[in-house]
Short mmCIF file of C-alpha atoms in Angstrom, two decimals:
data_model
loop_
_atom_site.label_atom_id
_atom_site.label_comp_id
_atom_site.label_asym_id
_atom_site.label_seq_id
_atom_site.Cartn_x
_atom_site.Cartn_y
_atom_site.Cartn_z
CA MET A 275 95.78 84.20 112.35
CA ILE A 276 97.34 88.40 113.05
CA VAL A 277 100.63 88.25 114.96
CA ASP A 278 102.23 91.59 116.41
CA ILE A 279 105.82 92.22 115.02
CA ASP A 280 108.15 94.99 114.74
CA GLU A 281 109.41 96.76 112.39
CA ALA A 282 112.85 95.17 112.16
CA LEU A 283 111.26 91.86 112.07
CA ALA A 284 108.63 93.24 109.22
CA LYS A 285 111.68 94.30 107.28
CA SER A 286 113.34 90.90 107.45
CA LEU A 287 110.61 89.41 106.25
CA PHE A 288 110.91 91.47 103.12
CA GLY A 289 113.58 93.21 102.27
CA HIS A 290 114.66 96.47 101.54
CA ASP A 291 113.70 96.63 98.29
CA ASP A 292 110.86 99.14 96.66
CA ASN A 293 108.66 96.39 96.50
CA ALA A 294 108.72 95.91 100.42
CA VAL A 295 107.55 99.44 100.83
CA GLY A 296 104.38 98.64 98.84
CA ILE A 297 103.46 95.46 100.79
CA GLU A 298 104.35 97.06 104.11
CA SER A 299 101.95 99.33 103.46
CA ARG A 300 99.55 96.85 102.44
CA TYR A 301 99.69 93.76 104.93
CA PHE A 302 101.18 95.97 107.67
CA LYS A 303 98.88 97.73 109.41
CA GLY A 304 99.07 99.06 112.78
CA MET A 305 102.55 96.05 113.01
CA LYS A 306 100.50 93.22 112.49
CA LEU A 307 101.20 90.72 109.85
CA VAL A 308 98.35 88.79 107.99
CA GLU A 309 99.06 85.18 107.43
CA PHE A 310 99.71 84.53 104.02
CA LYS A 311 98.11 81.50 102.03
CA THR A 312 99.66 78.61 99.68
CA TYR A 313 97.94 77.30 96.36
CA MET A 314 98.54 74.15 94.41
CA CYS A 315 98.32 73.79 91.06
CA LEU A 316 95.87 70.58 90.67
CA ILE A 317 97.32 69.80 87.57
CA CYS A 318 101.11 69.25 88.22
CA GLY A 319 100.96 70.14 91.75
CA TRP A 320 103.37 73.69 91.84
CA MET A 321 102.70 75.72 94.34
CA TYR A 322 101.70 79.38 94.63
CA ASP A 323 103.03 81.16 97.76
CA GLU A 324 101.48 84.06 98.59
CA ALA A 325 104.36 85.24 100.93
CA GLU A 326 106.86 84.43 97.94
CA GLY A 327 105.01 86.12 95.13
CA LEU A 328 106.60 85.24 92.22
CA PRO A 329 108.95 88.14 91.13
CA GLU A 330 110.47 86.71 88.11
CA ASP A 331 106.79 86.55 86.52
CA GLY A 332 105.91 90.30 88.02
CA ILE A 333 103.99 89.21 90.89
CA PRO A 334 106.09 90.84 93.82
CA LYS A 335 106.16 89.17 97.05
CA GLY A 336 103.02 89.82 99.39
CA THR A 337 100.90 89.66 96.54
CA ARG A 338 97.49 87.68 97.17
CA TRP A 339 95.81 85.08 95.28
CA GLN A 340 93.05 87.28 94.83
CA ASP A 341 95.74 90.09 93.23
CA VAL A 342 97.29 87.25 90.82
CA PRO A 343 96.09 88.50 87.15
CA LEU A 344 93.24 86.40 85.98
CA ASN A 345 94.99 85.73 82.83
CA TRP A 346 98.15 84.54 84.57
CA THR A 347 99.07 80.74 84.40
CA CYS A 348 100.82 77.83 86.16
CA PRO A 349 104.76 78.07 85.43
CA GLU A 350 105.09 74.62 85.11
CA CYS A 351 102.25 73.48 83.25
CA GLY A 352 100.20 76.42 81.63
CA ALA A 353 96.97 75.52 84.18
CA ARG A 354 94.82 78.63 84.68
CA LYS A 355 94.22 80.31 88.43
CA ASP A 356 90.65 78.03 88.01
CA ASP A 357 92.53 75.06 88.58
CA PHE A 358 94.31 75.85 91.93
CA ASP A 359 93.44 75.08 95.18
CA MET A 360 94.07 76.79 98.82
CA VAL A 361 95.96 74.24 101.08
CA ALA A 362 97.22 74.24 104.38
CA ILE A 363 100.89 73.88 105.01
#
């Protein structure tokens, strides 16, 4: 799903920090917002939301699952990326 949005809404979604500029240039092409997905750890149920990222682990808001490093592990149980599945919310 692709939705037309204006610049004010784009900035409200991602804030005004330095990471937002990179996110906007990656995901706001022609002011179109690309839908983010959520992935769940099959071991403990912890959820990774692409829109939220995981800034405390160095993964900025808007980071796509495929762009999360391969050596990243679940912050709750230590499971690998292979132990996550996309979920519809």
